[in-house]
CSV table of C-alpha atoms in Angstrom, one decimal:
chain,number,residue,atom,x,y,z
A,94,UNK,CA,0.0,0.0,0.0
A,95,UNK,CA,1.1,3.6,-0.4
A,96,UNK,CA,2.5,5.2,2.8
A,97,UNK,CA,4.2,8.5,3.3
A,98,UNK,CA,7.7,7.0,3.9
A,99,UNK,CA,9.4,9.9,2.0
A,100,UNK,CA,8.4,12.9,0.0
A,101,UNK,CA,10.0,12.0,-3.2
A,102,UNK,CA,10.9,8.3,-3.2
A,103,UNK,CA,9.0,5.1,-3.8
A,104,UNK,CA,6.2,4.8,-1.3
A,105,UNK,CA,4.9,1.3,-2.0
A,106,UNK,CA,3.6,-0.7,-4.9
A,107,UNK,CA,0.1,-0.7,-6.3
A,108,UNK,CA,-1.1,-2.3,-9.6
A,109,UNK,CA,-4.2,-0.5,-10.7
A,110,UNK,CA,-5.7,-0.5,-14.2
A,111,UNK,CA,-5.6,2.9,-15.8
A,112,UNK,CA,-9.2,3.1,-16.9
A,113,UNK,CA,-10.3,5.4,-14.1
A,114,UNK,CA,-11.1,8.8,-15.7
A,115,UNK,CA,-9.7,12.2,-14.8
A,116,UNK,CA,-11.7,15.3,-15.4
A,117,UNK,CA,-10.0,18.0,-17.5
A,118,UNK,CA,-11.4,20.6,-15.2
A,119,UNK,CA,-9.7,19.0,-12.1
A,120,UNK,CA,-7.5,22.0,-11.3
A,121,UNK,CA,-4.9,21.8,-8.5
A,122,UNK,CA,-4.0,24.5,-6.1
A,123,UNK,CA,-1.1,26.9,-7.0
A,124,UNK,CA,1.3,25.1,-4.6
A,125,UNK,CA,1.0,21.8,-6.5
A,126,UNK,CA,4.4,20.5,-7.6
A,127,UNK,CA,4.5,17.7,-10.1
A,128,UNK,CA,8.3,17.7,-10.4
A,129,UNK,CA,9.0,14.9,-7.7
A,130,UNK,CA,7.0,12.5,-9.9
A,131,UNK,CA,8.7,13.6,-13.1
A,132,UNK,CA,12.1,13.3,-11.5
A,133,UNK,CA,11.3,9.9,-10.0
A,134,UNK,CA,9.9,8.6,-13.3
A,135,UNK,CA,13.1,9.8,-15.1
A,136,UNK,CA,15.3,8.0,-12.7
A,137,UNK,CA,13.4,4.8,-11.9
A,138,UNK,CA,10.6,4.5,-14.4
A,139,UNK,CA,10.1,1.9,-17.1
A,140,UNK,CA,10.0,4.4,-20.1
A,141,UNK,CA,8.7,2.5,-23.1
A,142,UNK,CA,8.0,5.5,-25.3
A,143,UNK,CA,11.1,7.6,-24.8
A,144,UNK,CA,10.5,10.0,-27.7
A,145,UNK,CA,7.1,11.0,-26.4
A,146,UNK,CA,8.4,11.2,-22.9
A,147,UNK,CA,11.2,13.6,-23.9
A,148,UNK,CA,8.7,15.7,-25.9
A,149,UNK,CA,6.4,16.0,-22.9
A,150,UNK,CA,9.4,17.0,-20.6
A,151,UNK,CA,10.4,19.7,-23.0
A,152,UNK,CA,6.9,21.0,-23.3
A,153,UNK,CA,6.4,21.3,-19.5
A,154,UNK,CA,10.0,22.3,-18.6
A,155,UNK,CA,10.4,19.0,-16.7
A,156,UNK,CA,7.2,19.5,-14.9
A,157,UNK,CA,7.6,23.1,-13.8
A,158,UNK,CA,4.8,24.3,-16.0
A,159,UNK,CA,2.3,21.7,-14.9
A,160,UNK,CA,-0.8,23.3,-13.4
A,161,UNK,CA,-3.5,20.6,-13.6
A,162,UNK,CA,-3.8,16.9,-12.8
A,163,UNK,CA,-4.5,16.0,-16.4
A,164,UNK,CA,-1.0,17.0,-17.4
A,165,UNK,CA,1.1,14.6,-15.2
A,166,UNK,CA,-1.4,11.9,-16.1
A,167,UNK,CA,-0.8,12.5,-19.8
A,168,UNK,CA,3.0,12.8,-19.3
A,169,UNK,CA,3.2,9.6,-17.3
A,170,UNK,CA,1.1,7.7,-19.7
A,171,UNK,CA,3.3,9.0,-22.6
A,172,UNK,CA,6.2,7.2,-20.9
A,173,UNK,CA,4.3,4.0,-20.0
A,174,UNK,CA,0.6,3.2,-20.5
A,175,UNK,CA,0.5,1.6,-17.1
A,176,UNK,CA,1.4,4.9,-15.4
A,177,UNK,CA,-1.1,7.6,-14.4
A,178,UNK,CA,-2.1,10.2,-11.7
A,179,UNK,CA,-5.2,10.5,-9.6
A,180,UNK,CA,-6.4,13.3,-7.2
A,181,UNK,CA,-6.5,10.8,-4.3
A,182,UNK,CA,-6.5,7.0,-3.8
A,183,UNK,CA,-10.3,7.0,-3.1
A,184,UNK,CA,-10.7,7.3,-6.9
A,185,UNK,CA,-9.3,3.8,-7.3
A,186,UNK,CA,-10.9,2.1,-4.3
A,187,UNK,CA,-12.8,-1.0,-5.4
A,188,UNK,CA,-13.7,-3.5,-2.7
A,189,UNK,CA,-16.1,-6.0,-4.4
A,190,UNK,CA,-15.9,-9.5,-2.8
A,191,UNK,CA,-15.4,-12.8,-4.6
A,192,UNK,CA,-18.6,-14.7,-5.4
A,193,UNK,CA,-19.7,-18.1,-6.7
A,194,UNK,CA,-22.3,-18.4,-9.5
A,195,UNK,CA,-23.9,-21.2,-11.4
A,196,UNK,CA,-23.9,-20.6,-15.2
A,197,UNK,CA,-24.9,-23.1,-17.9
A,198,UNK,CA,-24.5,-25.9,-15.4
A,199,UNK,CA,-21.0,-24.8,-14.4
A,200,UNK,CA,-20.0,-23.6,-10.9
A,201,UNK,CA,-17.7,-20.6,-11.3
A,202,UNK,CA,-15.8,-18.6,-8.7
A,203,UNK,CA,-15.6,-15.0,-9.7
A,204,UNK,CA,-12.3,-13.3,-8.8
A,205,UNK,CA,-13.1,-9.5,-9.0
A,206,UNK,CA,-10.9,-6.4,-9.1
A,207,UNK,CA,-9.9,-5.2,-5.7
A,208,UNK,CA,-8.0,-2.3,-4.2
A,209,UNK,CA,-8.2,-0.9,-0.7
A,210,UNK,CA,-5.7,0.2,1.9
A,211,UNK,CA,-8.0,-0.9,4.6
A,212,UNK,CA,-6.8,-4.1,6.3
A,213,UNK,CA,-10.4,-5.2,7.2
A,214,UNK,CA,-11.5,-5.0,3.6
A,215,UNK,CA,-8.4,-6.9,2.4
A,216,UNK,CA,-9.1,-9.6,4.9
A,217,UNK,CA,-12.8,-9.9,3.8
A,218,UNK,CA,-11.6,-10.4,0.2
A,219,UNK,CA,-9.1,-13.1,0.8
A,220,UNK,CA,-11.0,-15.0,3.4
A,221,UNK,CA,-14.1,-15.1,1.1
A,222,UNK,CA,-12.0,-16.4,-1.8
A,223,UNK,CA,-10.4,-19.0,0.4
A,224,UNK,CA,-13.8,-20.0,1.7
A,225,UNK,CA,-15.3,-20.4,-1.8
A,226,UNK,CA,-12.3,-22.6,-2.9
A,227,UNK,CA,-12.6,-24.7,0.3
A,228,UNK,CA,-16.3,-25.3,-0.5
A,229,UNK,CA,-15.5,-26.7,-4.0
A,230,UNK,CA,-15.2,-30.5,-4.1
A,231,UNK,CA,-11.6,-31.6,-4.9
A,232,UNK,CA,-12.9,-34.3,-7.2
A,233,UNK,CA,-14.3,-31.7,-9.6
A,234,UNK,CA,-12.8,-29.1,-11.9
A,235,UNK,CA,-12.3,-25.6,-10.4
A,236,UNK,CA,-13.2,-22.6,-12.6
A,237,UNK,CA,-11.9,-19.2,-11.8
A,238,UNK,CA,-13.3,-16.2,-13.6
A,239,UNK,CA,-10.8,-13.3,-14.1
A,240,UNK,CA,-12.5,-12.0,-17.2
A,241,UNK,CA,-13.8,-8.7,-15.6
A,242,UNK,CA,-10.9,-8.3,-13.2
A,243,UNK,CA,-9.3,-5.0,-14.2
A,244,UNK,CA,-6.7,-5.1,-11.4
A,245,UNK,CA,-6.0,-3.4,-8.1
A,246,UNK,CA,-3.8,-5.1,-5.5
A,247,UNK,CA,-2.5,-8.6,-6.2
A,248,UNK,CA,-1.6,-9.6,-2.6
A,249,UNK,CA,-5.2,-10.2,-1.4
A,250,UNK,CA,-6.0,-12.1,-4.6
A,251,UNK,CA,-2.9,-14.4,-4.2
A,252,UNK,CA,-3.7,-14.9,-0.5
A,253,UNK,CA,-7.3,-15.9,-1.4
A,254,UNK,CA,-5.9,-18.4,-3.9
A,255,UNK,CA,-3.0,-19.7,-1.7
A,256,UNK,CA,-4.6,-23.1,-1.4
A,257,UNK,CA,-3.8,-23.8,-5.0
A,258,UNK,CA,-0.6,-21.7,-5.4
A,259,UNK,CA,2.6,-23.5,-4.2
A,260,UNK,CA,4.9,-21.7,-1.8
A,261,UNK,CA,8.0,-20.2,-3.3
A,262,UNK,CA,8.8,-17.4,-5.7
A,263,UNK,CA,5.5,-16.0,-7.1
A,264,UNK,CA,7.1,-13.8,-9.8
A,265,UNK,CA,10.1,-11.4,-10.1
A,266,UNK,CA,10.1,-7.7,-10.5
A,267,UNK,CA,12.9,-6.3,-12.6
A,268,UNK,CA,14.1,-2.7,-12.2
A,269,UNK,CA,15.1,-0.4,-15.1
A,270,UNK,CA,18.7,-1.2,-14.0
A,271,UNK,CA,18.0,-4.9,-14.5
A,272,UNK,CA,18.0,-5.8,-10.8
A,273,UNK,CA,15.8,-8.8,-9.9
A,274,UNK,CA,13.4,-8.4,-7.0
A,275,UNK,CA,11.5,-11.7,-6.4
A,276,UNK,CA,8.1,-11.7,-4.7
A,277,UNK,CA,7.8,-14.8,-2.5
A,278,UNK,CA,5.1,-16.6,-0.5
A,279,UNK,CA,5.8,-18.9,2.5
A,280,UNK,CA,3.5,-20.1,5.2
A,281,UNK,CA,0.9,-17.3,5.1
A,282,UNK,CA,3.3,-14.5,4.3
A,283,UNK,CA,4.0,-12.7,1.1
A,284,UNK,CA,7.3,-10.9,1.1
A,285,UNK,CA,9.9,-9.2,-1.1
A,286,UNK,CA,9.3,-7.7,-4.4
A,287,UNK,CA,9.9,-4.3,-5.9
A,288,UNK,CA,8.9,-1.8,-3.3
A,289,UNK,CA,6.1,-3.9,-2.0
A,290,UNK,CA,4.9,-4.3,1.5
A,291,UNK,CA,4.8,-7.6,3.3
A,292,UNK,CA,1.3,-9.2,3.4
A,293,UNK,CA,0.2,-11.6,6.1
A,294,UNK,CA,-2.8,-13.9,5.9
A,295,UNK,CA,-4.1,-17.2,7.3
A,296,UNK,CA,-2.5,-20.1,5.4
A,297,UNK,CA,-5.2,-22.4,4.0
A,298,UNK,CA,-4.9,-26.2,3.7
A,299,UNK,CA,-3.6,-27.0,0.2
A,300,UNK,CA,-6.4,-28.0,-2.2
A,301,UNK,CA,-6.0,-30.4,-5.1
A,302,UNK,CA,-8.4,-30.3,-8.0
A,303,UNK,CA,-8.7,-32.5,-11.1
A,304,UNK,CA,-8.1,-29.4,-13.2
A,305,UNK,CA,-8.2,-25.7,-12.7
A,306,UNK,CA,-9.5,-23.4,-15.5
A,307,UNK,CA,-8.8,-19.7,-15.3
A,308,UNK,CA,-10.9,-17.5,-17.6
A,309,UNK,CA,-9.1,-14.5,-19.0
A,310,UNK,CA,-10.0,-11.8,-21.6
A,311,UNK,CA,-9.2,-8.4,-22.8
A,312,UNK,CA,-10.3,-6.8,-19.6
A,313,UNK,CA,-8.1,-9.0,-17.4
A,314,UNK,CA,-5.4,-6.5,-16.4
A,315,UNK,CA,-2.6,-5.4,-14.1
A,316,UNK,CA,-2.8,-7.0,-10.7
A,317,UNK,CA,-5.1,-9.7,-12.1
A,318,UNK,CA,-2.4,-10.6,-14.7
A,319,UNK,CA,0.2,-10.7,-11.9
A,320,UNK,CA,-2.0,-13.0,-9.9
A,321,UNK,CA,-2.4,-15.3,-12.9
A,322,UNK,CA,1.4,-15.4,-13.3
A,323,UNK,CA,1.6,-16.7,-9.7
A,324,UNK,CA,-1.3,-19.1,-10.2
A,325,UNK,CA,0.3,-20.6,-13.3
A,326,UNK,CA,3.0,-22.1,-11.1
A,327,UNK,CA,0.4,-24.8,-10.4
A,328,UNK,CA,0.8,-27.3,-13.3
A,329,UNK,CA,-2.9,-28.1,-13.2
A,330,UNK,CA,-3.9,-24.5,-14.2
A,331,UNK,CA,-5.1,-23.9,-17.8
A,332,UNK,CA,-5.8,-20.4,-19.1
A,333,UNK,CA,-9.0,-20.3,-21.3
A,334,UNK,CA,-10.4,-17.4,-23.3
A,335,UNK,CA,-8.7,-14.5,-25.0
A,336,UNK,CA,-5.4,-12.6,-24.5
A,337,UNK,CA,-5.4,-10.3,-21.4
A,338,UNK,CA,-5.2,-6.5,-21.5
A,339,UNK,CA,-1.4,-6.4,-21.3
A,340,UNK,CA,-0.5,-4.3,-18.2
A,341,UNK,CA,2.1,-6.8,-17.1
A,342,UNK,CA,4.3,-4.4,-15.1
A,343,UNK,CA,4.7,-3.1,-11.5
A,344,UNK,CA,3.8,0.3,-10.2
A,345,UNK,CA,5.0,2.5,-7.4
A,346,UNK,CA,3.5,5.7,-6.1
A,347,UNK,CA,4.6,9.2,-5.1
A,348,UNK,CA,2.5,11.7,-3.2
A,349,UNK,CA,2.1,15.1,-4.8
A,350,UNK,CA,0.4,17.3,-2.2
A,351,UNK,CA,-3.1,15.8,-2.2
A,352,UNK,CA,-2.6,13.9,-5.5
A,353,UNK,CA,-0.9,10.6,-6.2
A,354,UNK,CA,1.3,9.7,-9.2
A,355,UNK,CA,1.4,6.0,-10.0
A,356,UNK,CA,4.5,5.1,-12.0
A,357,UNK,CA,5.7,2.0,-13.7
A,358,UNK,CA,8.9,1.0,-12.1
A,359,UNK,CA,9.4,-2.7,-13.0
A,360,UNK,CA,8.9,-5.3,-15.7
A,361,UNK,CA,8.0,-8.9,-14.8
A,362,UNK,CA,9.5,-12.3,-15.0
A,363,UNK,CA,7.1,-15.2,-14.5
A,364,UNK,CA,8.4,-18.2,-12.6
A,365,UNK,CA,7.1,-20.5,-15.3
A,366,UNK,CA,6.7,-19.7,-19.0
A,367,UNK,CA,3.2,-18.7,-20.0
A,368,UNK,CA,2.5,-19.7,-23.6
A,369,UNK,CA,6.3,-19.8,-24.1
A,370,UNK,CA,6.9,-16.4,-22.7
A,371,UNK,CA,8.7,-15.6,-19.4
A,372,UNK,CA,9.6,-11.9,-19.5
A,373,UNK,CA,6.8,-9.3,-19.7
A,374,UNK,CA,6.8,-5.6,-20.3
A,375,UNK,CA,3.2,-4.8,-20.8
A,376,UNK,CA,2.6,-7.7,-23.1
A,377,UNK,CA,-0.7,-9.6,-22.7
A,378,UNK,CA,-0.9,-13.1,-21.2
A,379,UNK,CA,-2.0,-15.5,-23.9
A,380,UNK,CA,-4.5,-18.3,-23.1
A,381,UNK,CA,-3.4,-21.9,-23.3
A,382,UNK,CA,-6.8,-22.6,-25.0
A,383,UNK,CA,-8.0,-19.7,-27.1
A,384,UNK,CA,-11.8,-19.5,-27.6
A,385,UNK,CA,-13.9,-18.4,-30.5
A,386,UNK,CA,-16.0,-16.2,-28.3
A,387,UNK,CA,-15.0,-13.4,-26.0
A,388,UNK,CA,-15.6,-14.5,-22.3
A,389,UNK,CA,-17.6,-11.3,-21.4
A,390,UNK,CA,-20.9,-10.7,-23.0
A,391,UNK,CA,-21.6,-7.2,-24.6
A,392,UNK,CA,-22.9,-5.0,-21.8
A,393,UNK,CA,-26.5,-3.7,-22.0
A,394,UNK,CA,-27.6,-0.6,-20.1
A,395,UNK,CA,-27.8,-1.3,-16.4
A,396,UNK,CA,-26.1,-4.7,-16.6
A,397,UNK,CA,-23.0,-5.8,-14.7
A,398,UNK,CA,-20.2,-7.7,-16.5
A,399,UNK,CA,-21.1,-11.3,-17.0
A,400,UNK,CA,-19.9,-14.3,-19.0
A,401,UNK,CA,-21.2,-14.7,-22.5
A,402,UNK,CA,-23.6,-17.7,-23.1
A,403,UNK,CA,-21.8,-18.8,-26.2
A,404,UNK,CA,-18.5,-18.7,-24.4
A,405,UNK,CA,-19.9,-20.8,-21.6
A,406,UNK,CA,-21.1,-23.4,-24.1
A,407,UNK,CA,-17.6,-23.4,-25.7
A,408,UNK,CA,-16.1,-23.8,-22.2
A,409,UNK,CA,-18.3,-26.8,-21.4
A,410,UNK,CA,-17.1,-28.4,-24.7
A,411,UNK,CA,-13.4,-27.7,-23.8
A,412,UNK,CA,-13.8,-29.2,-20.4
A,413,UNK,CA,-15.5,-32.3,-21.7
A,414,UNK,CA,-12.8,-33.0,-24.2
A,415,UNK,CA,-9.7,-31.8,-22.4
A,416,UNK,CA,-9.1,-34.8,-20.2
């Protein structure tokens, strides 16, 4: 989580999808200073679009001319599409709990997006996910739905899935100076990583399923992609659906008065290869079994994201013939 450890330095890791909107009219007070974020991104950031970044720096005199929140947001995104700025962290709070649904005769555990700095909400998330997995009979297949999971914080997701993720190195963050920072899980504790806080949880009993299907699609992003990297260490996990959104990188935050700049500070190395790929710098995760239909149905007015009926029919056929 983000804490005020220092004014200018890394203050913790968060992985939040960048689809949260920013109002062009969101003006900041005259004392607002964006230069700490610009300086930090220049020194530690993963800058994938250097020409655009340099042009933005020149246009704003390295941040001195920035007067609104939309400007650092545009500059950071010019450097790396996983970077952004928000007026405060409440803009990205998302505390939906995991659920279990029955669709087309299939029992599906929905793993939603989640971000909150509140310990109680984190605990509610991972305990609910652990409970849903414990309820599922080990003689059956386990289906995990990440299709609408746009990201947030990976630690509660991983803690909730710990019964099916082996202890050890979950994934490795790599700095822009090519230093490896492994994120590890042992006995109810997630430690290490690239600027990440330790995360403690109740270690569940290991669960063994005939097979585990993880549904992914083009809205599966950021922390969800990181969680899936850790989940793929289980050899019984198969990714089904379409390629993910491709925000496979690690973010750190810097406070700017009342605002927060979220900057991409690490690429990722998966512990096991995913569709033949081990190193990721905002590349999507590819499914082991691609499907004809997108996992999520087109949204109608007033509807929540839900799995497409044709996709579910296709998933049933895949599960029937996979063994």
